Short mmCIF file of C-alpha atoms in Angstrom, two decimals:
data_model
loop_
_atom_site.label_atom_id
_atom_site.label_comp_id
_atom_site.label_asym_id
_atom_site.label_seq_id
_atom_site.Cartn_x
_atom_site.Cartn_y
_atom_site.Cartn_z
CA UNK A 118 139.50 65.94 148.06
CA UNK A 119 141.21 68.25 145.47
CA UNK A 120 140.31 65.75 142.69
CA UNK A 121 136.64 65.68 143.88
CA UNK A 122 136.33 69.49 143.70
CA UNK A 123 137.94 69.52 140.29
CA UNK A 124 135.49 66.94 139.11
CA UNK A 125 132.48 68.83 140.51
CA UNK A 126 133.60 72.15 138.89
CA UNK A 127 134.01 70.26 135.55
CA UNK A 128 130.39 68.89 135.82
CA UNK A 129 128.97 72.35 136.71
CA UNK A 130 130.80 73.97 133.66
CA UNK A 131 129.49 71.22 131.36
CA UNK A 132 125.88 71.63 132.54
CA UNK A 133 125.91 75.37 132.62
CA UNK A 134 124.21 76.95 129.49
CA UNK A 135 126.57 78.83 127.11
CA UNK A 136 126.18 82.63 126.78
CA UNK A 137 124.76 82.74 123.34
CA UNK A 138 122.05 80.22 124.05
CA UNK A 139 121.00 82.13 127.21
CA UNK A 140 120.92 85.36 125.12
CA UNK A 141 118.80 83.69 122.50
CA UNK A 142 116.33 82.37 125.09
CA UNK A 143 116.12 85.78 126.65
CA UNK A 144 115.52 87.49 123.30
CA UNK A 145 112.80 84.92 122.42
CA UNK A 146 110.93 85.68 125.76
CA UNK A 147 111.24 89.35 125.22
CA UNK A 148 109.81 89.18 121.69
CA UNK A 149 106.91 86.89 122.80
CA UNK A 150 106.11 89.18 125.64
CA UNK A 151 106.10 92.12 123.22
CA UNK A 152 103.70 90.24 120.88
CA UNK A 153 101.35 89.58 123.84
CA UNK A 154 101.61 93.34 124.89
CA UNK A 155 100.57 94.31 121.36
CA UNK A 156 97.37 92.20 121.70
CA UNK A 157 96.58 93.61 125.14
CA UNK A 158 97.14 97.24 124.02
CA UNK A 159 95.02 96.86 120.93
CA UNK A 160 92.12 95.19 122.79
CA UNK A 161 92.11 97.99 125.47
CA UNK A 162 92.02 100.65 122.68
CA UNK A 163 89.36 99.00 120.54
CA UNK A 164 87.15 98.38 123.58
CA UNK A 165 86.63 102.11 123.76
CA UNK A 166 84.39 103.16 120.94
CA UNK A 167 85.47 106.79 120.98
CA UNK A 168 89.08 105.89 120.19
CA UNK A 169 89.48 104.70 116.56
CA UNK A 170 86.36 105.22 114.39
CA UNK A 171 84.95 101.94 113.27
CA UNK A 172 84.58 102.99 109.59
CA UNK A 173 88.37 103.55 109.53
CA UNK A 174 89.20 100.28 111.15
CA UNK A 175 86.87 98.54 108.63
CA UNK A 176 88.89 100.15 105.77
CA UNK A 177 92.33 99.26 107.09
CA UNK A 178 94.41 96.58 105.27
CA UNK A 179 96.85 96.22 108.18
CA UNK A 180 97.22 97.37 111.81
CA UNK A 181 100.63 98.03 113.51
CA UNK A 182 101.05 98.25 117.27
CA UNK A 183 103.98 99.45 119.22
CA UNK A 184 103.41 99.00 123.00
CA UNK A 185 105.05 101.08 125.72
CA UNK A 186 107.46 103.15 123.70
CA UNK A 187 109.63 105.28 125.97
CA UNK A 188 111.02 108.71 124.94
CA UNK A 189 114.45 107.66 126.34
CA UNK A 190 114.59 104.92 123.63
CA UNK A 191 114.84 107.59 120.86
CA UNK A 192 117.39 109.90 122.58
CA UNK A 193 119.91 107.41 124.09
CA UNK A 194 121.95 105.36 121.62
CA UNK A 195 119.53 105.74 118.66
CA UNK A 196 117.42 102.77 119.73
CA UNK A 197 113.77 102.28 118.68
CA UNK A 198 110.27 101.11 119.47
CA UNK A 199 109.33 97.61 118.64
CA UNK A 200 105.98 96.02 117.95
CA UNK A 201 104.05 93.94 115.43
CA UNK A 202 101.95 94.35 112.28
CA UNK A 203 99.06 92.03 111.23
CA UNK A 204 97.15 92.28 107.95
CA UNK A 205 94.12 90.97 106.32
CA UNK A 206 94.96 87.80 104.52
CA UNK A 207 94.97 87.21 100.71
CA UNK A 208 96.65 88.97 97.84
CA UNK A 209 94.06 91.76 97.98
CA UNK A 210 94.11 92.04 101.79
CA UNK A 211 90.44 91.36 102.04
CA UNK A 212 90.52 88.10 104.14
CA UNK A 213 90.64 87.46 107.82
CA UNK A 214 93.56 88.83 109.96
CA UNK A 215 96.69 86.66 109.78
CA UNK A 216 100.09 85.91 111.36
CA UNK A 217 101.95 89.23 112.31
CA UNK A 218 105.41 90.32 111.34
CA UNK A 219 107.42 91.84 114.12
CA UNK A 220 108.16 95.64 113.53
CA UNK A 221 110.57 98.36 114.38
CA UNK A 222 109.94 102.12 114.73
CA UNK A 223 112.99 104.48 114.33
CA UNK A 224 114.03 108.13 114.31
CA UNK A 225 111.83 111.19 113.73
CA UNK A 226 111.02 114.01 116.17
CA UNK A 227 107.96 112.31 117.71
CA UNK A 228 110.15 111.09 120.62
CA UNK A 229 110.07 114.64 122.01
CA UNK A 230 106.27 114.74 121.72
CA UNK A 231 105.54 111.83 123.95
CA UNK A 232 107.02 113.06 127.28
CA UNK A 233 108.45 110.92 129.90
CA UNK A 234 105.65 108.27 130.08
CA UNK A 235 105.38 104.93 128.11
CA UNK A 236 103.29 105.65 125.12
CA UNK A 237 101.50 103.09 122.95
CA UNK A 238 101.24 103.72 119.24
CA UNK A 239 98.68 102.29 116.85
CA UNK A 240 98.98 102.78 113.07
CA UNK A 241 96.30 101.95 110.46
CA UNK A 242 97.63 101.06 107.07
CA UNK A 243 94.84 102.17 104.74
CA UNK A 244 95.69 100.74 101.31
CA UNK A 245 97.56 97.92 99.58
CA UNK A 246 100.33 100.28 98.36
CA UNK A 247 101.14 101.27 101.95
CA UNK A 248 101.01 97.60 103.11
CA UNK A 249 103.30 96.24 100.33
CA UNK A 250 105.72 99.12 100.88
CA UNK A 251 106.15 98.30 104.52
CA UNK A 252 106.57 94.55 103.90
CA UNK A 253 109.20 95.20 101.28
CA UNK A 254 111.49 97.00 103.78
CA UNK A 255 112.14 100.20 105.52
CA UNK A 256 109.74 103.03 104.82
CA UNK A 257 110.08 106.70 105.73
CA UNK A 258 106.69 108.08 106.91
CA UNK A 259 105.95 111.28 105.07
CA UNK A 260 108.36 110.27 102.41
CA UNK A 261 107.81 106.86 100.75
CA UNK A 262 104.40 106.60 102.62
CA UNK A 263 102.10 109.38 103.46
CA UNK A 264 101.01 109.51 107.10
CA UNK A 265 98.72 111.76 109.10
CA UNK A 266 97.43 111.89 112.68
CA UNK A 267 94.29 109.75 112.74
CA UNK A 268 91.01 111.21 113.63
CA UNK A 269 89.18 109.96 116.69
CA UNK A 270 85.43 109.61 117.72
CA UNK A 271 82.89 107.02 116.87
CA UNK A 272 80.98 109.44 114.50
CA UNK A 273 84.11 110.52 112.58
CA UNK A 274 83.60 109.92 108.87
CA UNK A 275 86.07 107.62 107.12
CA UNK A 276 85.81 109.84 104.01
CA UNK A 277 87.54 113.03 105.30
CA UNK A 278 90.32 114.71 103.37
CA UNK A 279 92.89 113.32 105.80
CA UNK A 280 91.83 109.74 105.53
CA UNK A 281 91.45 109.75 101.79
CA UNK A 282 94.89 111.21 101.18
CA UNK A 283 96.93 109.21 103.79
CA UNK A 284 98.32 105.70 103.36
CA UNK A 285 98.89 105.49 107.13
CA UNK A 286 96.91 106.97 110.05
CA UNK A 287 98.71 107.11 113.42
CA UNK A 288 97.49 107.15 116.97
CA UNK A 289 99.09 107.36 120.47
CA UNK A 290 97.92 106.65 123.99
CA UNK A 291 99.70 107.92 126.96
CA UNK A 292 98.49 108.31 130.65
CA UNK A 293 95.11 107.08 129.37
CA UNK A 294 94.83 109.93 126.80
CA UNK A 295 94.17 108.73 123.22
CA UNK A 296 94.81 110.94 120.31
CA UNK A 297 96.14 111.20 116.67
CA UNK A 298 99.85 111.91 116.45
CA UNK A 299 102.17 112.81 113.61
CA UNK A 300 104.95 110.32 112.99
CA UNK A 301 106.22 112.13 110.00
CA UNK A 302 109.97 111.79 109.49
CA UNK A 303 110.22 108.54 111.46
CA UNK A 304 110.77 105.09 109.82
CA UNK A 305 109.05 101.83 110.17
CA UNK A 306 110.40 98.46 108.95
CA UNK A 307 109.98 94.70 109.57
CA UNK A 308 112.19 93.27 112.32
CA UNK A 309 113.36 90.11 110.74
CA UNK A 310 115.52 89.13 113.72
CA UNK A 311 112.47 89.20 115.96
CA UNK A 312 110.52 87.22 113.29
CA UNK A 313 113.09 84.47 113.57
CA UNK A 314 112.80 84.43 117.28
CA UNK A 315 109.00 84.15 117.08
CA UNK A 316 108.60 81.68 114.35
CA UNK A 317 111.78 79.57 114.96
CA UNK A 318 113.02 79.98 111.44
CA UNK A 319 114.11 82.80 109.03
CA UNK A 320 110.98 84.37 107.37
CA UNK A 321 110.76 87.50 105.44
CA UNK A 322 107.89 89.80 106.44
CA UNK A 323 106.18 89.21 102.99
CA UNK A 324 106.31 85.49 103.54
CA UNK A 325 104.60 85.70 106.79
CA UNK A 326 101.89 88.07 105.70
CA UNK A 327 101.19 87.19 102.16
CA UNK A 328 101.74 83.46 101.88
CA UNK A 329 98.78 82.26 104.07
CA UNK A 330 101.15 79.42 105.06
CA UNK A 331 102.40 80.72 108.41
CA UNK A 332 100.29 79.84 111.40
CA UNK A 333 99.45 82.48 113.94
CA UNK A 334 101.66 81.91 116.93
CA UNK A 335 99.91 81.44 120.39
CA UNK A 336 101.47 84.72 121.66
CA UNK A 337 99.72 86.62 118.84
CA UNK A 338 96.30 85.09 119.63
CA UNK A 339 94.78 88.11 121.35
CA UNK A 340 96.03 90.60 118.76
CA UNK A 341 94.59 88.52 115.82
CA UNK A 342 91.37 87.46 117.50
CA UNK A 343 90.54 91.08 118.58
CA UNK A 344 90.77 92.28 115.11
CA UNK A 345 88.79 89.31 113.68
CA UNK A 346 86.15 90.10 116.38
CA UNK A 347 86.12 93.89 115.86
CA UNK A 348 86.42 94.13 112.14
CA UNK A 349 86.00 90.72 110.44
CA UNK A 350 85.23 92.10 106.99
CA UNK A 351 87.12 94.68 104.94
CA UNK A 352 84.71 97.45 103.74
CA UNK A 353 85.92 99.45 100.72
#
């Protein structure tokens, strides 16, 4: 009987998945869910005409979405918000929307602006310089890249002083309220670890966005298709 129990325990231990593999699978699921959430959040926001002005959306080279960011994430342990950025394809960012790079949002004082509710952030990257800077690595908003709270309303002009001066326009949505928000002082960067989870191999953000060789993953389908439907052509 003792030998039988010993054998059974040995079989269970052999069949049981190891800790690291379980952790990798959990991380992969988490990143895939986050990418799906990015698509759902963006669709909800763009389906309301009075949120982001169409003229600004048509001028954007890239769009970054951070879904369900909690204030606690920025005051406990220095953690951060995570999301994804998709850009128009091609060297000049004038093509259709392509495969996204996963992104991280860190630091800054905006954590204290968002209250206790989960807040969604949407950033429009308005020119090639801003897009390439983000793809190259960590960028401090208000430092290496100029940022401003984005204007709202369907009739808002895309030629205001704020939109002409800023490389990035930022918006937030909490409790159904959508508004521009200042993210000055925070940093954004590609999350290459999450990219590896999503794509199954190590890709730099620049490879994903600029090469036109990386396919859009199924989990990013809604994010990319929403933008291709809402703003299929770049308007200078």
